[in-house]
Amino acid sequence: VVKLASNENPLGPPDGAREAMREAVDSMEFYPDNSGHALVQAIARKFDWAPEGITLAAGSNEIFYLLCDVFGGPGVEVVVGETGFISYRIAAILSGATVVATAMPGLVHDLDAMLGAITERTRLVFLPNPNNPTGTALPVAEVEAFARALPDHVVFCYDEAYAEYDEAALDVAGLIKDGVKVMATRTFSKIYALAGLRIGYSLSNPALADLLNRVRPPFNTSSMAQRAAIAALRDEAFVQRSCLVNERGRRQLEDGLRSLGYPPFGTHGNFLLMEVEDGEAVSHKLLQKGVIVRPLGGYGLPRMVRVSIGLEAQNARFLEALKAC
Ligand code: PMP
């Protein structure tokens, strides 16, 4: 079976992370370091960030839940894009907050519409850049202007799950220095190929990190995850190799899809979309041929199928199966 459904890195974890996991096995009787000190220090060094502003979580998903725990609740509005990553909505709804979803013409976040949707009741706004599942991204200059235009009572969560696949990064530190209430979330699930370990983090000012820390469950990140993440972070060559494999795979899939008559959509991250007549039916047929992809009916895109970029042979298997369908 070839799984191209969850935007995982097909190379698998970097060698150093594998080794760190093996070593961690021998101390599993101990609870993890609740503060994740060593990993926090490693992230702090990498981003030149104050350790007090770093929050570790069981995947960046957990950060969204912590944020909604702190700022959500009945009477609160949370602004998201209509076909933005779905987790924000779920976390907001579970907190009792009201989700305000703005239209995304061309499947791109409309920052003016998001600004226009902000009221006195808004406490949180989420923006993934690049976005999953659409594979679209906004120029960081536009995001920066958006962040600066937000009123003071709104916290801006900028989700950078796929940031390592893209060149340009938002100057989150500069914004925070200027008093903007923004936090960036990142993950080891994507380019670092550790999705199964559940480890992610946020970069914010210490005050916001302190609030998240008050609702964070104890020992929310495992010692194995902390150790593997430290090793992964060190391996910059692995990140570069992953980007290269991804770019090659993207070209292979784009060419293949075009020649089959399905113009690909989405140019960011480690996945792309194709438009078919019935996404659910095509995905089911592919499944019967041993290829797992993601139909996007749940996102209100019943004609779209998302396919993660795999290794050359996996991409070829997918294209072959699609042709046979
Ligand atoms: N943000 C985006 C845009 C994603 O696509 C994903 C994973 N699909 C996540 C966040 C969450 O990833 P994790 O919880 O594994 O860090």
mmCIF file of N, CA and C in Angstrom, residues 182-256:
data_model
loop_
_atom_site.group_PDB
_atom_site.id
_atom_site.type_symbol
_atom_site.label_atom_id
_atom_site.label_comp_id
_atom_site.label_asym_id
_atom_site.label_seq_id
_atom_site.Cartn_x
_atom_site.Cartn_y
_atom_site.Cartn_z
ATOM 1 N N VAL A 182 1.237 38.149 18.062
ATOM 2 C CA VAL A 182 1.319 37.073 17.072
ATOM 3 C C VAL A 182 2.150 35.932 17.653
ATOM 4 N N MET A 183 1.771 34.713 17.296
ATOM 5 C CA MET A 183 2.607 33.557 17.618
ATOM 6 C C MET A 183 2.737 32.690 16.378
ATOM 7 N N ALA A 184 3.902 32.064 16.231
ATOM 8 C CA ALA A 184 4.097 31.137 15.108
ATOM 9 C C ALA A 184 4.058 29.722 15.668
ATOM 10 N N THR A 185 3.415 28.822 14.940
ATOM 11 C CA THR A 185 3.449 27.414 15.345
ATOM 12 C C THR A 185 4.238 26.630 14.304
ATOM 13 N N ARG A 186 5.006 25.683 14.793
ATOM 14 C CA ARG A 186 5.812 24.826 13.911
ATOM 15 C C ARG A 186 5.706 23.379 14.378
ATOM 16 N N THR A 187 6.151 22.475 13.535
ATOM 17 C CA THR A 187 5.975 21.065 13.849
ATOM 18 C C THR A 187 7.154 20.213 13.386
ATOM 19 N N PHE A 188 7.342 19.089 14.052
ATOM 20 C CA PHE A 188 8.316 18.095 13.597
ATOM 21 C C PHE A 188 7.631 17.013 12.747
ATOM 22 N N SER A 189 6.327 17.192 12.490
ATOM 23 C CA SER A 189 5.575 16.151 11.775
ATOM 24 C C SER A 189 5.811 16.155 10.273
ATOM 25 N N LYS A 190 6.193 17.293 9.727
ATOM 26 C CA LYS A 190 6.241 17.419 8.268
ATOM 27 C C LYS A 190 7.664 17.179 7.773
ATOM 28 N N ILE A 191 8.439 18.244 7.618
ATOM 29 C CA ILE A 191 9.744 18.033 6.988
ATOM 30 C C ILE A 191 10.653 17.149 7.844
ATOM 31 N N TYR A 192 10.492 17.155 9.168
ATOM 32 C CA TYR A 192 11.368 16.335 10.010
ATOM 33 C C TYR A 192 10.895 14.884 10.130
ATOM 34 N N ALA A 193 9.778 14.578 9.494
ATOM 35 C CA ALA A 193 9.328 13.178 9.365
ATOM 36 C C ALA A 193 9.105 12.471 10.702
ATOM 37 N N LEU A 194 8.547 13.203 11.674
ATOM 38 C CA LEU A 194 8.296 12.595 12.993
ATOM 39 C C LEU A 194 6.818 12.695 13.380
ATOM 40 N N ALA A 195 5.934 12.560 12.413
ATOM 41 C CA ALA A 195 4.495 12.749 12.674
ATOM 42 C C ALA A 195 3.981 11.792 13.744
ATOM 43 N N GLY A 196 4.511 10.571 13.754
ATOM 44 C CA GLY A 196 4.034 9.565 14.701
ATOM 45 C C GLY A 196 4.418 9.859 16.144
ATOM 46 N N LEU A 197 5.428 10.699 16.335
ATOM 47 C CA LEU A 197 5.895 10.989 17.691
ATOM 48 C C LEU A 197 5.076 12.065 18.380
ATOM 49 N N ARG A 198 4.394 12.893 17.602
ATOM 50 C CA ARG A 198 3.595 14.012 18.101
ATOM 51 C C ARG A 198 4.444 15.036 18.837
ATOM 52 N N ILE A 199 5.083 15.877 18.072
ATOM 53 C CA ILE A 199 5.862 16.943 18.703
ATOM 54 C C ILE A 199 5.870 18.196 17.826
ATOM 55 N N GLY A 200 5.469 19.302 18.436
ATOM 56 C CA GLY A 200 5.444 20.596 17.757
ATOM 57 C C GLY A 200 5.686 21.682 18.792
ATOM 58 N N TYR A 201 5.638 22.933 18.372
ATOM 59 C CA TYR A 201 5.916 24.011 19.322
ATOM 60 C C TYR A 201 5.417 25.341 18.798
ATOM 61 N N SER A 202 5.386 26.307 19.703
ATOM 62 C CA SER A 202 5.054 27.663 19.268
ATOM 63 C C SER A 202 6.133 28.620 19.731
ATOM 64 N N LEU A 203 6.269 29.683 18.962
ATOM 65 C CA LEU A 203 7.194 30.774 19.267
ATOM 66 C C LEU A 203 6.330 32.007 19.528
ATOM 67 N N SER A 204 6.463 32.572 20.701
ATOM 68 C CA SER A 204 5.640 33.741 21.032
ATOM 69 C C SER A 204 6.410 34.611 22.020
ATOM 70 N N ASN A 205 5.726 35.611 22.554
ATOM 71 C CA ASN A 205 6.368 36.336 23.649
ATOM 72 C C ASN A 205 6.143 35.542 24.935
ATOM 73 N N PRO A 206 6.971 35.764 25.952
ATOM 74 C CA PRO A 206 6.863 34.971 27.180
ATOM 75 C C PRO A 206 5.485 35.049 27.832
ATOM 76 N N ALA A 207 4.815 36.182 27.732
ATOM 77 C CA ALA A 207 3.512 36.325 28.396
ATOM 78 C C ALA A 207 2.489 35.356 27.802
ATOM 79 N N LEU A 208 2.507 35.247 26.486
ATOM 80 C CA LEU A 208 1.561 34.340 25.821
ATOM 81 C C LEU A 208 1.931 32.880 26.111
ATOM 82 N N ALA A 209 3.225 32.597 26.099
ATOM 83 C CA ALA A 209 3.674 31.238 26.417
ATOM 84 C C ALA A 209 3.258 30.872 27.841
ATOM 85 N N ASP A 210 3.317 31.824 28.732
ATOM 86 C CA ASP A 210 2.925 31.579 30.119
ATOM 87 C C ASP A 210 1.442 31.205 30.200
ATOM 88 N N LEU A 211 0.617 31.886 29.427
ATOM 89 C CA LEU A 211 -0.824 31.564 29.434
ATOM 90 C C LEU A 211 -1.054 30.142 28.913
ATOM 91 N N LEU A 212 -0.364 29.785 27.824
ATOM 92 C CA LEU A 212 -0.520 28.426 27.272
ATOM 93 C C LEU A 212 -0.068 27.382 28.285
ATOM 94 N N ASN A 213 0.984 27.713 28.965
ATOM 95 C CA ASN A 213 1.560 26.788 29.937
ATOM 96 C C ASN A 213 0.588 26.478 31.082
ATOM 97 N N ARG A 214 -0.307 27.430 31.390
ATOM 98 C CA ARG A 214 -1.251 27.215 32.493
ATOM 99 C C ARG A 214 -2.321 26.186 32.143
ATOM 100 N N VAL A 215 -2.609 26.038 30.850
ATOM 101 C CA VAL A 215 -3.639 25.049 30.472
ATOM 102 C C VAL A 215 -3.009 23.789 29.859
ATOM 103 N N ARG A 216 -1.717 23.809 29.655
ATOM 104 C CA ARG A 216 -1.035 22.664 29.050
ATOM 105 C C ARG A 216 -1.093 21.463 29.989
ATOM 106 N N PRO A 217 -1.505 20.291 29.505
ATOM 107 C CA PRO A 217 -1.508 19.119 30.376
ATOM 108 C C PRO A 217 -0.073 18.769 30.781
ATOM 109 N N PRO A 218 0.115 18.242 31.978
ATOM 110 C CA PRO A 218 1.469 17.880 32.378
ATOM 111 C C PRO A 218 2.028 16.783 31.479
ATOM 112 N N PHE A 219 3.304 16.834 31.237
ATOM 113 C CA PHE A 219 3.998 15.806 30.431
ATOM 114 C C PHE A 219 3.343 15.603 29.067
ATOM 115 N N ASN A 220 2.968 16.695 28.427
ATOM 116 C CA ASN A 220 2.259 16.552 27.138
ATOM 117 C C ASN A 220 3.176 16.122 26.000
ATOM 118 N N THR A 221 4.506 16.263 26.189
ATOM 119 C CA THR A 221 5.402 15.740 25.141
ATOM 120 C C THR A 221 6.299 14.668 25.760
ATOM 121 N N SER A 222 6.477 13.572 25.065
ATOM 122 C CA SER A 222 7.210 12.435 25.626
ATOM 123 C C SER A 222 8.719 12.674 25.573
ATOM 124 N N SER A 223 9.433 11.941 26.407
ATOM 125 C CA SER A 223 10.892 12.091 26.413
ATOM 126 C C SER A 223 11.481 11.605 25.095
ATOM 127 N N MET A 224 10.861 10.575 24.521
ATOM 128 C CA MET A 224 11.367 10.076 23.239
ATOM 129 C C MET A 224 11.214 11.155 22.161
ATOM 130 N N ALA A 225 10.074 11.815 22.175
ATOM 131 C CA ALA A 225 9.826 12.872 21.189
ATOM 132 C C ALA A 225 10.792 14.034 21.392
ATOM 133 N N GLN A 226 10.998 14.406 22.641
ATOM 134 C CA GLN A 226 11.911 15.527 22.907
ATOM 135 C C GLN A 226 13.317 15.212 22.393
ATOM 136 N N ARG A 227 13.773 13.990 22.662
ATOM 137 C CA ARG A 227 15.142 13.635 22.256
ATOM 138 C C ARG A 227 15.268 13.526 20.741
ATOM 139 N N ALA A 228 14.281 12.929 20.110
ATOM 140 C CA ALA A 228 14.340 12.789 18.646
ATOM 141 C C ALA A 228 14.284 14.158 17.970
ATOM 142 N N ALA A 229 13.484 15.043 18.531
ATOM 143 C CA ALA A 229 13.336 16.374 17.929
ATOM 144 C C ALA A 229 14.650 17.146 17.983
ATOM 145 N N ILE A 230 15.361 17.007 19.106
ATOM 146 C CA ILE A 230 16.662 17.696 19.226
ATOM 147 C C ILE A 230 17.600 17.203 18.117
ATOM 148 N N ALA A 231 17.629 15.894 17.924
ATOM 149 C CA ALA A 231 18.515 15.327 16.900
ATOM 150 C C ALA A 231 18.075 15.771 15.506
ATOM 151 N N ALA A 232 16.777 15.807 15.271
ATOM 152 C CA ALA A 232 16.262 16.194 13.944
ATOM 153 C C ALA A 232 16.631 17.640 13.629
ATOM 154 N N LEU A 233 16.501 18.477 14.634
ATOM 155 C CA LEU A 233 16.758 19.904 14.450
ATOM 156 C C LEU A 233 18.200 20.178 14.006
ATOM 157 N N ARG A 234 19.094 19.294 14.442
ATOM 158 C CA ARG A 234 20.512 19.454 14.106
ATOM 159 C C ARG A 234 20.800 19.147 12.643
ATOM 160 N N ASP A 235 19.937 18.355 12.027
ATOM 161 C CA ASP A 235 20.273 17.782 10.710
ATOM 162 C C ASP A 235 19.763 18.667 9.568
ATOM 163 N N GLU A 236 20.514 19.719 9.288
ATOM 164 C CA GLU A 236 20.069 20.639 8.243
ATOM 165 C C GLU A 236 20.165 20.014 6.854
ATOM 166 N N ALA A 237 21.127 19.109 6.700
ATOM 167 C CA ALA A 237 21.275 18.441 5.393
ATOM 168 C C ALA A 237 20.020 17.632 5.083
ATOM 169 N N PHE A 238 19.412 17.051 6.117
ATOM 170 C CA PHE A 238 18.188 16.269 5.916
ATOM 171 C C PHE A 238 17.056 17.164 5.407
ATOM 172 N N VAL A 239 16.979 18.364 5.956
ATOM 173 C CA VAL A 239 15.940 19.309 5.519
ATOM 174 C C VAL A 239 16.148 19.644 4.043
ATOM 175 N N GLN A 240 17.407 19.888 3.690
ATOM 176 C CA GLN A 240 17.691 20.229 2.285
ATOM 177 C C GLN A 240 17.357 19.061 1.359
ATOM 178 N N ARG A 241 17.745 17.857 1.789
ATOM 179 C CA ARG A 241 17.464 16.679 0.950
ATOM 180 C C ARG A 241 15.951 16.487 0.798
ATOM 181 N N SER A 242 15.232 16.714 1.870
ATOM 182 C CA SER A 242 13.771 16.554 1.829
ATOM 183 C C SER A 242 13.146 17.548 0.855
ATOM 184 N N CYS A 243 13.655 18.774 0.868
ATOM 185 C CA CYS A 243 13.137 19.791 -0.063
ATOM 186 C C CYS A 243 13.405 19.378 -1.505
ATOM 187 N N LEU A 244 14.595 18.850 -1.722
ATOM 188 C CA LEU A 244 14.963 18.428 -3.083
ATOM 189 C C LEU A 244 14.067 17.294 -3.584
ATOM 190 N N VAL A 245 13.906 16.283 -2.733
ATOM 191 C CA VAL A 245 13.055 15.139 -3.089
ATOM 192 C C VAL A 245 11.629 15.631 -3.359
ATOM 193 N N ASN A 246 11.202 16.585 -2.540
ATOM 194 C CA ASN A 246 9.846 17.120 -2.676
ATOM 195 C C ASN A 246 9.682 17.865 -4.002
ATOM 196 N N GLU A 247 10.674 18.670 -4.332
ATOM 197 C CA GLU A 247 10.578 19.443 -5.582
ATOM 198 C C GLU A 247 10.571 18.521 -6.803
ATOM 199 N N ARG A 248 11.446 17.503 -6.765
ATOM 200 C CA ARG A 248 11.483 16.540 -7.874
ATOM 201 C C ARG A 248 10.156 15.807 -7.987
ATOM 202 N N GLY A 249 9.644 15.396 -6.842
ATOM 203 C CA GLY A 249 8.370 14.673 -6.807
ATOM 204 C C GLY A 249 7.225 15.537 -7.301
ATOM 205 N N ARG A 250 7.288 16.823 -6.940
ATOM 206 C CA ARG A 250 6.236 17.739 -7.379
ATOM 207 C C ARG A 250 6.209 17.803 -8.909
ATOM 208 N N ARG A 251 7.406 17.941 -9.491
ATOM 209 C CA ARG A 251 7.475 18.025 -10.963
ATOM 210 C C ARG A 251 6.945 16.746 -11.606
ATOM 211 N N GLN A 252 7.347 15.627 -11.017
ATOM 212 C CA GLN A 252 6.890 14.330 -11.541
ATOM 213 C C GLN A 252 5.358 14.237 -11.500
ATOM 214 N N LEU A 253 4.785 14.620 -10.374
ATOM 215 C CA LEU A 253 3.328 14.527 -10.228
ATOM 216 C C LEU A 253 2.621 15.548 -11.123
ATOM 217 N N GLU A 254 3.174 16.758 -11.180
ATOM 218 C CA GLU A 254 2.548 17.786 -12.024
ATOM 219 C C GLU A 254 2.533 17.341 -13.484
ATOM 220 N N ASP A 255 3.681 16.851 -13.961
ATOM 221 C CA ASP A 255 3.760 16.399 -15.364
ATOM 222 C C ASP A 255 2.791 15.249 -15.593
ATOM 223 N N GLY A 256 2.822 14.286 -14.665
ATOM 224 C CA GLY A 256 1.965 13.113 -14.801
ATOM 225 C C GLY A 256 0.493 13.477 -14.796
#
